[in-house]
Short mmCIF file of C-alpha atoms in Angstrom, two decimals:
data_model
loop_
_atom_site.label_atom_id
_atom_site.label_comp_id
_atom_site.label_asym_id
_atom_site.label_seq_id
_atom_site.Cartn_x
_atom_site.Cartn_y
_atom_site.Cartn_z
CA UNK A 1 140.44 96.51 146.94
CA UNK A 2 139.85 100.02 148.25
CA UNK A 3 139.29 100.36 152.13
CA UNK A 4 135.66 100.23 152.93
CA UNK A 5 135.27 103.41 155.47
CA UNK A 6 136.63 106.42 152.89
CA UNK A 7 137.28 104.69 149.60
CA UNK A 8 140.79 106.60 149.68
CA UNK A 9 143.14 103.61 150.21
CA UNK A 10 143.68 100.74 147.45
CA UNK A 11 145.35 97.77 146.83
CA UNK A 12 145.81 95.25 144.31
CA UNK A 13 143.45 92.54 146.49
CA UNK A 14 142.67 91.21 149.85
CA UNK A 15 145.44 89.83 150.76
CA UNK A 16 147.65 93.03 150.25
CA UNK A 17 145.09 94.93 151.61
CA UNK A 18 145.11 92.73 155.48
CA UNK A 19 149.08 93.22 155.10
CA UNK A 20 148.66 97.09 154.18
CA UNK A 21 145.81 97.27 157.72
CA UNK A 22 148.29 95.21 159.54
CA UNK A 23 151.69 97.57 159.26
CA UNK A 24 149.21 100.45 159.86
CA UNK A 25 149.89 102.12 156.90
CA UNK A 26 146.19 103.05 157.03
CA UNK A 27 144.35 104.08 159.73
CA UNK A 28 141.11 105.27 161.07
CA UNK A 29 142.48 108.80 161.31
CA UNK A 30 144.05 108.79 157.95
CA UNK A 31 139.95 107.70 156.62
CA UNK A 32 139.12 110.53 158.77
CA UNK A 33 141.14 112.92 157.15
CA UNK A 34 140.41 111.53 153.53
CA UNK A 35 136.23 112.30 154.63
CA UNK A 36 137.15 115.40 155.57
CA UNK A 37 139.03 116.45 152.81
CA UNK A 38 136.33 115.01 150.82
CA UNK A 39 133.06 117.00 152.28
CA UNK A 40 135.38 120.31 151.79
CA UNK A 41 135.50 119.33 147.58
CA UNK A 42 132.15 118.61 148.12
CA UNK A 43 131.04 122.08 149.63
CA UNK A 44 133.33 123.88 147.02
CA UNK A 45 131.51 121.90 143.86
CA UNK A 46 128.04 122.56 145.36
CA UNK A 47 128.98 126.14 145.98
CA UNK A 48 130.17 126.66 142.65
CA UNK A 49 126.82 124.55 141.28
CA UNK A 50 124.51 126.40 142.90
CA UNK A 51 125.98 130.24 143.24
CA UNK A 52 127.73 130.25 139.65
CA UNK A 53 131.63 131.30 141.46
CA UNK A 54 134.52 129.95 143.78
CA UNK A 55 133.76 130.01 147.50
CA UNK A 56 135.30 133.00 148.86
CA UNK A 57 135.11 133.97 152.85
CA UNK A 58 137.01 136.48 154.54
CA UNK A 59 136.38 138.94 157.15
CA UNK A 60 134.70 142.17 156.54
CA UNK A 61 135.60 143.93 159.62
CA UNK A 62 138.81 146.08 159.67
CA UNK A 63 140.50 145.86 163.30
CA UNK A 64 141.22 148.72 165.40
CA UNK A 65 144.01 147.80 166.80
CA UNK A 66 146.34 144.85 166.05
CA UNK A 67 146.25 141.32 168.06
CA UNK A 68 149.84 141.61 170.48
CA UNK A 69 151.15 138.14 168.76
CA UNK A 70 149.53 135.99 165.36
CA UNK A 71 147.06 133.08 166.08
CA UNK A 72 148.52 129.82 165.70
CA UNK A 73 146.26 127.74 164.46
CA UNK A 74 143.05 128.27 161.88
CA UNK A 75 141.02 127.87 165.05
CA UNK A 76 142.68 131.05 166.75
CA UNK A 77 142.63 132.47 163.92
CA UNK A 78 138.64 132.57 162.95
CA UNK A 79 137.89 132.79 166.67
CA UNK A 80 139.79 136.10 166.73
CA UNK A 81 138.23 137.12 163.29
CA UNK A 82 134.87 135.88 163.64
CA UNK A 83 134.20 135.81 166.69
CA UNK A 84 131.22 134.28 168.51
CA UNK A 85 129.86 133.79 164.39
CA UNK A 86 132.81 131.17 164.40
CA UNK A 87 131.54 127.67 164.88
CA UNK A 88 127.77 128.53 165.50
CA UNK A 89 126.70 129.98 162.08
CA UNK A 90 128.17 127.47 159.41
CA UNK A 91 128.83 123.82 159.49
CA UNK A 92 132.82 122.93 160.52
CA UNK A 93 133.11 122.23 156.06
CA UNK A 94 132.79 125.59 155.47
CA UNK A 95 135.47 126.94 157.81
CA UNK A 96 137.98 124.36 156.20
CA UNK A 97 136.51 125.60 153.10
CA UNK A 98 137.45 129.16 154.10
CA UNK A 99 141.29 128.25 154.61
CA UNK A 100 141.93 127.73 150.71
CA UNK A 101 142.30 131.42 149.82
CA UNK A 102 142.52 133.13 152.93
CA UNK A 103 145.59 130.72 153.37
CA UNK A 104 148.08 133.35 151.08
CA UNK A 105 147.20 136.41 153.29
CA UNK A 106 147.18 134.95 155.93
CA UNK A 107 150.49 133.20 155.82
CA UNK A 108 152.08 136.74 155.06
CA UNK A 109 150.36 137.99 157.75
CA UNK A 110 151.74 135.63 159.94
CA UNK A 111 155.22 135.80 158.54
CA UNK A 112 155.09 139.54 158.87
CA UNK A 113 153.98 138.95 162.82
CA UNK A 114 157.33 136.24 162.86
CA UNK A 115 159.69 139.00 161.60
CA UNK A 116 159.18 142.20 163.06
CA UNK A 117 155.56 142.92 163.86
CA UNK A 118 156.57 146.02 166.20
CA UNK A 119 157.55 147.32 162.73
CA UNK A 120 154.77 146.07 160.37
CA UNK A 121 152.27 147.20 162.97
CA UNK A 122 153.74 150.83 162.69
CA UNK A 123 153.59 151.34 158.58
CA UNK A 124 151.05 153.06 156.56
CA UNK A 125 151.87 151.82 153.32
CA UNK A 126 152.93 148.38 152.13
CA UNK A 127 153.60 146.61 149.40
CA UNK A 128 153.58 142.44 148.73
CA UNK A 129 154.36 141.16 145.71
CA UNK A 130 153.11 137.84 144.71
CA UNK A 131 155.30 136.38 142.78
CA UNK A 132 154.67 133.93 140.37
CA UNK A 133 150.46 134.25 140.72
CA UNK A 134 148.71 131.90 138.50
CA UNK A 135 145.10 130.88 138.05
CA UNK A 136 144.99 129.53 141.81
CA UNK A 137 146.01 133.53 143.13
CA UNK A 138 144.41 135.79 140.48
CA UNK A 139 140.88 134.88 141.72
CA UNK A 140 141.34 135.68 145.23
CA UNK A 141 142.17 139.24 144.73
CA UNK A 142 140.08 140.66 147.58
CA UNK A 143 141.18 137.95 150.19
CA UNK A 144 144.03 140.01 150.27
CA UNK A 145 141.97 142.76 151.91
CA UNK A 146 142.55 140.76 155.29
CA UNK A 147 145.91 141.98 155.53
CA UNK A 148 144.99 145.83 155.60
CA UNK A 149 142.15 144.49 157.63
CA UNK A 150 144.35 143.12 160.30
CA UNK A 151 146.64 146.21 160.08
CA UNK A 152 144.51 148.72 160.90
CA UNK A 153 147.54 151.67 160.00
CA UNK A 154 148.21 150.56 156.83
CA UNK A 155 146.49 152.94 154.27
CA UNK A 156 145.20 155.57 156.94
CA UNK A 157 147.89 158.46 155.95
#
């Protein structure tokens, strides 16, 4: 038996099933999650069916000046980036959708902002080496054009 609202959670029959419900293994939010996850495959497949390549989005815009402390969230994050574009322009899919590859610069950005962004802030050249890049990396070469986006020194000397 597979649960009715996402189709994500299984077991062997009914009665296992009302036991699995019961110990809240498996809740609403956990179906919500599954959906989610689900519509952001979905817009990635259509994407790919209907423009012939991955789904790529990143920011075009190089920054001026750097942001005083890293966004927390995703949600900080493309408000910051995208501005009033963010939520209005796209349905919420495709800014889930956008996390897949800009997650890798975007994490060294914000590890870079966790160790010493006073100093990272201040350099002209840098260098990250991505170790162990595979199929999932080598595609999304130019989402690592945020990071000298969001350092707005780096490769100005």
């Amino acid at each position: 038996k597979c649960c009715p609202r996402c189709h994500f959670g299984w077991c062997c029959g009914p009665t296992h099933w009302e036991d699995y419900m019961k110990k809240g293994i498996h809740t609403a939010e956990i179906c919500q999650k599954y959906k989610e996850a689900t519509e952001i495959e979905l817009f990635h497949y259509k994407h790919i069916e209907n423009h012939q390549e991955h789904f790529r989005y990143q920011p075009w815009t190089a920054l001026t000046k750097p942001v005083k402390s890293f966004p927390a969230t995703w949600s900080d994050y493309f408000s910051w980036r995208f501005g009033p574009e963010y939520q209005r322009d796209h349905p919420p899919e495709f800014w889930s959708a956008s996390t897949r590859l800009l997650s890798q610069p975007v994490s060294c950005l914000y590890a870079l902002y966790q160790h010493d962004a006073s100093r990272f802030l201040q350099m002209t050249n840098l260098t990250i080496h991505v170790a162990g890049a595979d199929s999932y990396e080598l595609p999304a070469t130019c989402v690592w054009e945020e990071i000298i986006h969001c350092l707005p020194r780096v490769g100005k000397d």
